[in-house]
Short mmCIF file of C-alpha atoms in Angstrom, two decimals:
data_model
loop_
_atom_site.label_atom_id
_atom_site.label_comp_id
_atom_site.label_asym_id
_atom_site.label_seq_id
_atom_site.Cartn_x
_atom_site.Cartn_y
_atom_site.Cartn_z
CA UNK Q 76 179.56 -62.88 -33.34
CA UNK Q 77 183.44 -62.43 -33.46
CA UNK Q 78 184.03 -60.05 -31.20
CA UNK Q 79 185.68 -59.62 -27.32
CA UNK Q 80 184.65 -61.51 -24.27
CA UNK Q 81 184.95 -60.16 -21.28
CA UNK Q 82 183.71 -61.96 -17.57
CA UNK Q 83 182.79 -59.48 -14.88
CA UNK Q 84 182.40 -62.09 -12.25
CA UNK Q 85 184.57 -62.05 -8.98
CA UNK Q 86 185.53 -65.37 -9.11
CA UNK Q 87 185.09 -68.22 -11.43
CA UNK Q 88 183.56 -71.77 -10.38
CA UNK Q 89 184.87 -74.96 -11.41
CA UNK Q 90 182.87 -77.91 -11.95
CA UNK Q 91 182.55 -79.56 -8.72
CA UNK Q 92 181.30 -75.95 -7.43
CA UNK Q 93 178.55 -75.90 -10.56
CA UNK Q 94 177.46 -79.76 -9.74
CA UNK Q 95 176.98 -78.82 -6.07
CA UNK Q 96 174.72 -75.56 -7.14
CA UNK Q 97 172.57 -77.96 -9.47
CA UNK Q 98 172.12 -80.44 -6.58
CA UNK Q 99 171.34 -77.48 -3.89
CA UNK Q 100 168.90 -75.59 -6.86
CA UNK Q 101 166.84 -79.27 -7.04
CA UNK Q 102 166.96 -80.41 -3.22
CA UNK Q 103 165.66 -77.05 -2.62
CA UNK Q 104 163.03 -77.11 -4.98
CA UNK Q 105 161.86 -80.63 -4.26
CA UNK Q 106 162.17 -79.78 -0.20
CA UNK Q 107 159.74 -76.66 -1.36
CA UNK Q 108 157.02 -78.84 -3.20
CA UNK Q 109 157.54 -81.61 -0.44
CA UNK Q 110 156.73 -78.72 2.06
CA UNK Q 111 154.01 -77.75 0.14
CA UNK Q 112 152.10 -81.06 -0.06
CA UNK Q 113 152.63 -82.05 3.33
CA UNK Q 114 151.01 -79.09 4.69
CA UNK Q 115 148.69 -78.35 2.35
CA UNK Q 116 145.35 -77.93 4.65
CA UNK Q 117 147.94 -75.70 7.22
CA UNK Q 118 148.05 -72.30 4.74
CA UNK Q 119 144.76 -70.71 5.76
CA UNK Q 120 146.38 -70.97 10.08
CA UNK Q 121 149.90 -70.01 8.57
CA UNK Q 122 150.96 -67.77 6.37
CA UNK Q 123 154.65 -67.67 6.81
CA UNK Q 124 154.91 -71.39 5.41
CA UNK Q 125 154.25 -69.20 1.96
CA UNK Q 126 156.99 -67.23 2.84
CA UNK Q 127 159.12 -70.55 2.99
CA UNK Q 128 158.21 -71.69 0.01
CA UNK Q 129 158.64 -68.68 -2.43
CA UNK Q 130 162.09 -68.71 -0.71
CA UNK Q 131 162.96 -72.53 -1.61
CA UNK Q 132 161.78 -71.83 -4.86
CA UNK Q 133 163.64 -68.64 -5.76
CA UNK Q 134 166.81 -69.89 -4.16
CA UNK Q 135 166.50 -73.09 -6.27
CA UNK Q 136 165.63 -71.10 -9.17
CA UNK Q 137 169.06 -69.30 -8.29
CA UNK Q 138 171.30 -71.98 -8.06
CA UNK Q 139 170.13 -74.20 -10.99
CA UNK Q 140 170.57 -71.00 -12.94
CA UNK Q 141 174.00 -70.10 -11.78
CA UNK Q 142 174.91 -73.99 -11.99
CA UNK Q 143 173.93 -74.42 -15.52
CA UNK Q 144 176.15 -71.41 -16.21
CA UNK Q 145 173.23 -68.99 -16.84
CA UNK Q 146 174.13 -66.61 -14.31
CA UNK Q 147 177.62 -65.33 -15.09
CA UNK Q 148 178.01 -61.34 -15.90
CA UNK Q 149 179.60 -60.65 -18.79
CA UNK Q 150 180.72 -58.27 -21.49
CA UNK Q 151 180.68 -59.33 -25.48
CA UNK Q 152 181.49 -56.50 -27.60
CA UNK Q 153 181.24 -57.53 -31.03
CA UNK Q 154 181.04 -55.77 -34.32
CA UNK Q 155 177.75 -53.73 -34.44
CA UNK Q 156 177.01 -54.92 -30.61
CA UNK Q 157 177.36 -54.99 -27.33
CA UNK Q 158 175.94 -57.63 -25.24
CA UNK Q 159 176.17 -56.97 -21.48
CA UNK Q 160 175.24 -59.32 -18.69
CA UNK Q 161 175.09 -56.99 -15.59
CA UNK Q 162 172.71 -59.31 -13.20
CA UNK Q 163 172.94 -63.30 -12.83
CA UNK Q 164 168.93 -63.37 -12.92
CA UNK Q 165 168.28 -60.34 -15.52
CA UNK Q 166 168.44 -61.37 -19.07
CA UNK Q 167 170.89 -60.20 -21.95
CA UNK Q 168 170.88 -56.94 -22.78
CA UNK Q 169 171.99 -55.94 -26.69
CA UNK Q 170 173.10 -52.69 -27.47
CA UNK Q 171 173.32 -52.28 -31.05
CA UNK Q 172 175.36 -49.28 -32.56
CA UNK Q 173 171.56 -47.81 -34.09
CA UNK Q 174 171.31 -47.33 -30.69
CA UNK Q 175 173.94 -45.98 -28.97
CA UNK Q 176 174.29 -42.33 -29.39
CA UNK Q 177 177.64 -41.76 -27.50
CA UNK Q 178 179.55 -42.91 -24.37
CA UNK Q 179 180.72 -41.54 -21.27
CA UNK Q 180 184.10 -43.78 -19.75
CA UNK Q 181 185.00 -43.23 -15.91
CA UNK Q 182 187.50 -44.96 -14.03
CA UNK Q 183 184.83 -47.46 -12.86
CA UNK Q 184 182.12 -46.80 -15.28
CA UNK Q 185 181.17 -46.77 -18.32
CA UNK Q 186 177.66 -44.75 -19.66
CA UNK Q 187 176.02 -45.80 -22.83
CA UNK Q 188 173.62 -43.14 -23.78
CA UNK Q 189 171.14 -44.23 -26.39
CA UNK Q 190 169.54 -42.40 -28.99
CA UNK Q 191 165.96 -42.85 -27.30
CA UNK Q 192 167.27 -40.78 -24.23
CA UNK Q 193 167.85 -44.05 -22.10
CA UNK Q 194 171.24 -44.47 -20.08
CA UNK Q 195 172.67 -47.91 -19.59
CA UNK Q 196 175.29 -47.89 -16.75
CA UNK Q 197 177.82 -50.63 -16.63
CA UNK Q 198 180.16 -50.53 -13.11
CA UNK Q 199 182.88 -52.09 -12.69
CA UNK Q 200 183.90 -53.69 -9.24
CA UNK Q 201 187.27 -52.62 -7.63
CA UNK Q 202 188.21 -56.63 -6.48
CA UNK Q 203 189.49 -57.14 -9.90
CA UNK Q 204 190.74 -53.83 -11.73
CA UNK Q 205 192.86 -55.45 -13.97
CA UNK Q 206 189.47 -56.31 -16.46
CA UNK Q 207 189.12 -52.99 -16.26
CA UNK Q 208 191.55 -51.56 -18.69
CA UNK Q 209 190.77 -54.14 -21.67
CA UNK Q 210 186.89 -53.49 -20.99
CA UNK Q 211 187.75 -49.69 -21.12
CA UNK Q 212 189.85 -49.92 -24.11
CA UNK Q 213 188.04 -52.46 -26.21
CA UNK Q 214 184.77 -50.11 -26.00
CA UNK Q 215 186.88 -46.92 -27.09
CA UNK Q 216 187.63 -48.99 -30.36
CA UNK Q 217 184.07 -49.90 -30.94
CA UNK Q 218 183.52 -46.64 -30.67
CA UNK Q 219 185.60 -45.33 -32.76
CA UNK Q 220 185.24 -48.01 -35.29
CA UNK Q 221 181.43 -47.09 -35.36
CA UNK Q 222 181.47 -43.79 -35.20
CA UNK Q 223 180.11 -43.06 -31.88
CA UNK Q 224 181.20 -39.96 -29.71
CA UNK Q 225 182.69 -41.16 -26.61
CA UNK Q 226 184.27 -39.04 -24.05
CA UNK Q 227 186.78 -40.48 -21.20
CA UNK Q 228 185.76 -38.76 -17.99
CA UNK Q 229 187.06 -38.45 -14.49
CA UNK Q 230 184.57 -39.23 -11.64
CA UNK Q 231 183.20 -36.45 -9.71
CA UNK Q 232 181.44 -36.33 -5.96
#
């Protein structure tokens, strides 16, 4: 898909940072399963080492996703899509233009209203508001270029 990349994360990692999450994600996951075996016949007494294990597990989950590069939150606005990446555990969503009936564009929004009456809200942070304008501007040309209604807004309390 040719189209525009944009990365909504606050900061990016480098590889030492991505190797360390890989090593935390397994350490915690093997420290979880460790747990679990060694006090195996201890669950029925105590319930809270469940608790500690669904956390080990979801945390490792976390960081072997985010170290394998799964997690980053992105835009990808291609010719007859959009791809956004709004959470680092939520999948890709596609928004493709049979979709999309029109667009609302805020400051630090942007609405995409689809056809089956859905709304998909993408926010923008305010750490890095220069992403903002390219974001803004590369949707008003898909837009335009696929003949979708889209209306620039101001935001309102």
């Amino acid at each position: 898909m040719n189209g525009n990349y944009f990365s909504l994360e606050v900061g990016k990692s480098n590889r030492l940072t991505r190797i360390f999450q890989l090593v935390l994600g397994i350490l915690c996951i093997v420290i979880a399963l460790g747990w679990l075996i060694t006090n195996f016949s201890s669950f029925d007494a105590n319930r809270s080492l469940w608790l500690t294990i669904i956390f080990l597990l979801g945390f490792g989950y976390f960081q072997i996703n985010s170290g394998l590069g799964k997690g980053d939150k992105f835009i990808e606005i291609g010719e007859d899509k959009i791809r956004l990446k709004r959470n680092s555990v939520l999948p890709v969503r596609e928004l493709h233009v049979t979709e999309i009936a029109k667009t609302e564009i805020y400051p630090l929004s942007v609405v995409f209203f689809m056809k089956s009456g859905k709304k998909d809200k993408l926010r923008f942070g305010t750490t890095y508001p220069d992403i903002i304008n390219p974001v803004r501007q590369s949707i008003e040309d898909f837009c335009a270029r696929n003949n979708i209604e889209s209306e620039i807004r101001k935001e309102e309390l």
